[in-house]
């Protein structure tokens, strides 16, 4: 586009990648035609409809409480079962905090994928914000107990 090469192009790609991962949609998806982009699609959903656009599998939780002890296969070999993933009702407080985390991540994706490079979030700011979102989410999942 006649401009100097800049790391802000990498920030743009990172933003689009975040939007892809959290919506489960590709920028080349058939729904993105007639001028609609993944950036616009997600921006229109915030802040009140993030749960409508987020990839449903992200709302599944691993069922850690099930008995996941080793089992024997048909030959007597020990096999370890994977925890099952299913939707668990997190309750209204946790659901609200999860929605806030999702909103924050999507907002970062939107900021990073702004059309104008000067409007894009700087990567050091992205890293700090993503770390804060991660910490908030881990605190949500563990009920206040830190887990790493």
PDB file of C-alpha atoms in Angstrom:
ATOM      1  CA  UNK A   1       0.000   0.000   0.000  1.00  0.00           C
ATOM      2  CA  UNK A   2       3.028   2.255  -0.445  1.00  0.00           C
ATOM      3  CA  UNK A   3       3.906   2.353   3.246  1.00  0.00           C
ATOM      4  CA  UNK A   4       6.972   1.223   5.141  1.00  0.00           C
ATOM      5  CA  UNK A   5       6.975  -2.380   6.341  1.00  0.00           C
ATOM      6  CA  UNK A   6       5.855  -2.445   9.968  1.00  0.00           C
ATOM      7  CA  UNK A   7       5.265  -4.917  12.773  1.00  0.00           C
ATOM      8  CA  UNK A   8       1.735  -3.487  12.906  1.00  0.00           C
ATOM      9  CA  UNK A   9       0.943  -5.927  10.078  1.00  0.00           C
ATOM     10  CA  UNK A  10       1.822  -8.755  12.457  1.00  0.00           C
ATOM     11  CA  UNK A  11      -0.474  -7.217  15.069  1.00  0.00           C
ATOM     12  CA  UNK A  12      -3.258  -7.186  12.466  1.00  0.00           C
ATOM     13  CA  UNK A  13      -2.702 -10.889  11.714  1.00  0.00           C
ATOM     14  CA  UNK A  14      -2.710 -11.673  15.434  1.00  0.00           C
ATOM     15  CA  UNK A  15      -6.027  -9.845  15.831  1.00  0.00           C
ATOM     16  CA  UNK A  16      -7.614 -11.751  12.964  1.00  0.00           C
ATOM     17  CA  UNK A  17      -6.268 -15.014  14.405  1.00  0.00           C
ATOM     18  CA  UNK A  18      -7.862 -14.227  17.782  1.00  0.00           C
ATOM     19  CA  UNK A  19     -11.191 -13.492  16.114  1.00  0.00           C
ATOM     20  CA  UNK A  20     -10.945 -16.732  14.117  1.00  0.00           C
ATOM     21  CA  UNK A  21     -10.114 -18.823  17.184  1.00  0.00           C
ATOM     22  CA  UNK A  22     -12.831 -17.385  19.386  1.00  0.00           C
ATOM     23  CA  UNK A  23     -15.620 -17.311  16.777  1.00  0.00           C
ATOM     24  CA  UNK A  24     -14.703 -20.492  14.920  1.00  0.00           C
ATOM     25  CA  UNK A  25     -15.132 -18.549  11.679  1.00  0.00           C
ATOM     26  CA  UNK A  26     -12.604 -17.874   8.937  1.00  0.00           C
ATOM     27  CA  UNK A  27     -12.283 -14.487   7.235  1.00  0.00           C
ATOM     28  CA  UNK A  28     -13.077 -16.332   3.989  1.00  0.00           C
ATOM     29  CA  UNK A  29     -16.304 -17.841   5.383  1.00  0.00           C
ATOM     30  CA  UNK A  30     -19.287 -17.532   3.035  1.00  0.00           C
ATOM     31  CA  UNK A  31     -21.072 -15.304   5.550  1.00  0.00           C
ATOM     32  CA  UNK A  32     -18.434 -12.609   5.024  1.00  0.00           C
ATOM     33  CA  UNK A  33     -19.535 -11.131   1.744  1.00  0.00           C
ATOM     34  CA  UNK A  34     -21.268  -7.947   0.675  1.00  0.00           C
ATOM     35  CA  UNK A  35     -18.753  -5.914   2.666  1.00  0.00           C
ATOM     36  CA  UNK A  36     -19.108  -7.779   5.985  1.00  0.00           C
ATOM     37  CA  UNK A  37     -15.815  -8.896   7.530  1.00  0.00           C
ATOM     38  CA  UNK A  38     -14.925 -10.961  10.584  1.00  0.00           C
ATOM     39  CA  UNK A  39     -13.775  -7.690  12.186  1.00  0.00           C
ATOM     40  CA  UNK A  40     -17.181  -6.039  11.626  1.00  0.00           C
ATOM     41  CA  UNK A  41     -19.092  -9.200  12.595  1.00  0.00           C
ATOM     42  CA  UNK A  42     -17.421  -9.378  15.989  1.00  0.00           C
ATOM     43  CA  UNK A  43     -17.504  -5.616  16.578  1.00  0.00           C
ATOM     44  CA  UNK A  44     -21.289  -5.580  16.046  1.00  0.00           C
ATOM     45  CA  UNK A  45     -21.749  -8.328  18.641  1.00  0.00           C
ATOM     46  CA  UNK A  46     -19.950  -6.538  21.477  1.00  0.00           C
ATOM     47  CA  UNK A  47     -20.618  -6.153  24.288  1.00  0.00           C
ATOM     48  CA  UNK A  48     -24.070  -7.699  24.660  1.00  0.00           C
ATOM     49  CA  UNK A  49     -23.990 -10.618  22.223  1.00  0.00           C
ATOM     50  CA  UNK A  50     -20.546 -12.155  22.653  1.00  0.00           C
ATOM     51  CA  UNK A  51     -22.045 -15.519  23.651  1.00  0.00           C
ATOM     52  CA  UNK A  52     -23.941 -15.556  20.339  1.00  0.00           C
ATOM     53  CA  UNK A  53     -20.762 -15.350  18.246  1.00  0.00           C
ATOM     54  CA  UNK A  54     -18.251 -17.293  20.315  1.00  0.00           C
ATOM     55  CA  UNK A  55     -17.387 -20.836  19.232  1.00  0.00           C
ATOM     56  CA  UNK A  56     -19.762 -23.054  21.286  1.00  0.00           C
ATOM     57  CA  UNK A  57     -17.030 -25.555  22.177  1.00  0.00           C
ATOM     58  CA  UNK A  58     -15.300 -22.799  24.172  1.00  0.00           C
ATOM     59  CA  UNK A  59     -18.236 -22.860  26.566  1.00  0.00           C
ATOM     60  CA  UNK A  60     -17.682 -26.552  27.300  1.00  0.00           C
ATOM     61  CA  UNK A  61     -15.757 -27.457  30.409  1.00  0.00           C
ATOM     62  CA  UNK A  62     -13.768 -30.569  31.123  1.00  0.00           C
ATOM     63  CA  UNK A  63     -15.557 -32.636  33.711  1.00  0.00           C
ATOM     64  CA  UNK A  64     -12.768 -33.022  36.262  1.00  0.00           C
ATOM     65  CA  UNK A  65     -15.052 -34.520  38.862  1.00  0.00           C
ATOM     66  CA  UNK A  66     -15.769 -37.730  36.957  1.00  0.00           C
ATOM     67  CA  UNK A  67     -13.805 -40.828  37.892  1.00  0.00           C
ATOM     68  CA  UNK A  68     -11.065 -40.785  35.260  1.00  0.00           C
ATOM     69  CA  UNK A  69      -9.061 -43.650  36.670  1.00  0.00           C
ATOM     70  CA  UNK A  70      -7.210 -45.994  34.368  1.00  0.00           C
ATOM     71  CA  UNK A  71      -9.250 -48.750  32.739  1.00  0.00           C
ATOM     72  CA  UNK A  72      -8.240 -51.992  31.079  1.00  0.00           C
ATOM     73  CA  UNK A  73      -8.658 -52.467  27.332  1.00  0.00           C
ATOM     74  CA  UNK A  74      -9.690 -55.789  25.743  1.00  0.00           C
ATOM     75  CA  UNK A  75      -6.129 -57.107  26.131  1.00  0.00           C
ATOM     76  CA  UNK A  76      -5.690 -56.126  29.767  1.00  0.00           C
ATOM     77  CA  UNK A  77      -3.558 -53.072  28.985  1.00  0.00           C
ATOM     78  CA  UNK A  78      -4.074 -49.995  31.114  1.00  0.00           C
ATOM     79  CA  UNK A  79      -5.569 -47.056  29.248  1.00  0.00           C
ATOM     80  CA  UNK A  80      -6.203 -43.651  30.659  1.00  0.00           C
ATOM     81  CA  UNK A  81      -9.565 -42.164  29.800  1.00  0.00           C
ATOM     82  CA  UNK A  82      -9.823 -38.557  28.807  1.00  0.00           C
ATOM     83  CA  UNK A  83     -12.012 -36.291  30.881  1.00  0.00           C
ATOM     84  CA  UNK A  84     -15.340 -35.696  29.172  1.00  0.00           C
ATOM     85  CA  UNK A  85     -16.250 -32.240  27.971  1.00  0.00           C
ATOM     86  CA  UNK A  86     -19.789 -31.063  28.480  1.00  0.00           C
ATOM     87  CA  UNK A  87     -21.658 -27.894  29.220  1.00  0.00           C
ATOM     88  CA  UNK A  88     -21.805 -27.121  32.913  1.00  0.00           C
ATOM     89  CA  UNK A  89     -24.021 -24.341  34.198  1.00  0.00           C
ATOM     90  CA  UNK A  90     -21.475 -22.052  35.834  1.00  0.00           C
ATOM     91  CA  UNK A  91     -24.084 -20.056  37.744  1.00  0.00           C
ATOM     92  CA  UNK A  92     -24.901 -16.397  37.128  1.00  0.00           C
ATOM     93  CA  UNK A  93     -21.766 -14.887  38.717  1.00  0.00           C
ATOM     94  CA  UNK A  94     -19.312 -17.135  36.885  1.00  0.00           C
ATOM     95  CA  UNK A  95     -21.263 -16.829  33.625  1.00  0.00           C
ATOM     96  CA  UNK A  96     -21.031 -13.031  33.837  1.00  0.00           C
ATOM     97  CA  UNK A  97     -17.282 -13.150  34.554  1.00  0.00           C
ATOM     98  CA  UNK A  98     -16.731 -15.628  31.686  1.00  0.00           C
ATOM     99  CA  UNK A  99     -18.648 -13.310  29.371  1.00  0.00           C
ATOM    100  CA  UNK A 100     -16.431 -10.419  30.515  1.00  0.00           C
ATOM    101  CA  UNK A 101     -13.302 -12.477  29.713  1.00  0.00           C
ATOM    102  CA  UNK A 102     -14.658 -13.350  26.258  1.00  0.00           C
ATOM    103  CA  UNK A 103     -15.610  -9.720  25.620  1.00  0.00           C
ATOM    104  CA  UNK A 104     -12.099  -8.636  26.583  1.00  0.00           C
ATOM    105  CA  UNK A 105     -10.390 -11.119  24.257  1.00  0.00           C
ATOM    106  CA  UNK A 106     -12.698 -10.274  21.349  1.00  0.00           C
ATOM    107  CA  UNK A 107     -12.104  -6.564  21.991  1.00  0.00           C
ATOM    108  CA  UNK A 108      -8.351  -7.146  21.749  1.00  0.00           C
ATOM    109  CA  UNK A 109      -8.871  -8.974  18.445  1.00  0.00           C
ATOM    110  CA  UNK A 110     -10.923  -6.059  17.138  1.00  0.00           C
ATOM    111  CA  UNK A 111      -8.364  -3.507  18.284  1.00  0.00           C
ATOM    112  CA  UNK A 112      -5.465  -5.429  16.744  1.00  0.00           C
ATOM    113  CA  UNK A 113      -7.282  -5.844  13.421  1.00  0.00           C
ATOM    114  CA  UNK A 114      -8.243  -2.188  12.991  1.00  0.00           C
ATOM    115  CA  UNK A 115      -7.969  -1.047   9.378  1.00  0.00           C
ATOM    116  CA  UNK A 116      -5.576   1.802  10.146  1.00  0.00           C
ATOM    117  CA  UNK A 117      -2.210   0.604  11.514  1.00  0.00           C
ATOM    118  CA  UNK A 118      -2.048   3.594  13.849  1.00  0.00           C
ATOM    119  CA  UNK A 119      -5.266   2.478  15.567  1.00  0.00           C
ATOM    120  CA  UNK A 120      -3.941  -1.006  16.360  1.00  0.00           C
ATOM    121  CA  UNK A 121      -2.993  -2.006  19.881  1.00  0.00           C
ATOM    122  CA  UNK A 122       0.726  -2.353  20.560  1.00  0.00           C
ATOM    123  CA  UNK A 123       1.898  -5.908  21.170  1.00  0.00           C
ATOM    124  CA  UNK A 124       3.296  -5.242  24.650  1.00  0.00           C
ATOM    125  CA  UNK A 125      -0.137  -3.919  25.652  1.00  0.00           C
ATOM    126  CA  UNK A 126      -1.770  -6.993  24.085  1.00  0.00           C
ATOM    127  CA  UNK A 127       0.472  -9.316  26.101  1.00  0.00           C
ATOM    128  CA  UNK A 128      -0.301  -7.519  29.367  1.00  0.00           C
ATOM    129  CA  UNK A 129      -4.039  -7.537  28.712  1.00  0.00           C
ATOM    130  CA  UNK A 130      -4.074 -11.198  27.652  1.00  0.00           C
ATOM    131  CA  UNK A 131      -2.161 -12.156  30.810  1.00  0.00           C
ATOM    132  CA  UNK A 132      -4.697 -10.283  32.940  1.00  0.00           C
ATOM    133  CA  UNK A 133      -7.584 -12.024  31.139  1.00  0.00           C
ATOM    134  CA  UNK A 134      -5.899 -15.404  31.625  1.00  0.00           C
ATOM    135  CA  UNK A 135      -5.412 -14.750  35.329  1.00  0.00           C
ATOM    136  CA  UNK A 136      -9.020 -13.665  35.693  1.00  0.00           C
ATOM    137  CA  UNK A 137     -10.237 -16.759  33.852  1.00  0.00           C
ATOM    138  CA  UNK A 138      -8.066 -19.129  35.899  1.00  0.00           C
ATOM    139  CA  UNK A 139      -9.321 -17.470  39.067  1.00  0.00           C
ATOM    140  CA  UNK A 140     -12.873 -18.010  37.794  1.00  0.00           C
ATOM    141  CA  UNK A 141     -12.279 -21.708  37.006  1.00  0.00           C
ATOM    142  CA  UNK A 142     -10.556 -22.520  40.282  1.00  0.00           C
ATOM    143  CA  UNK A 143     -12.900 -20.510  42.489  1.00  0.00           C
ATOM    144  CA  UNK A 144     -10.118 -18.223  43.690  1.00  0.00           C
ATOM    145  CA  UNK A 145      -7.412 -20.907  44.036  1.00  0.00           C
ATOM    146  CA  UNK A 146      -4.487 -20.152  41.716  1.00  0.00           C
ATOM    147  CA  UNK A 147      -3.658 -22.936  39.293  1.00  0.00           C
ATOM    148  CA  UNK A 148      -0.682 -23.060  36.913  1.00  0.00           C
TER     149      UNK A 148
END
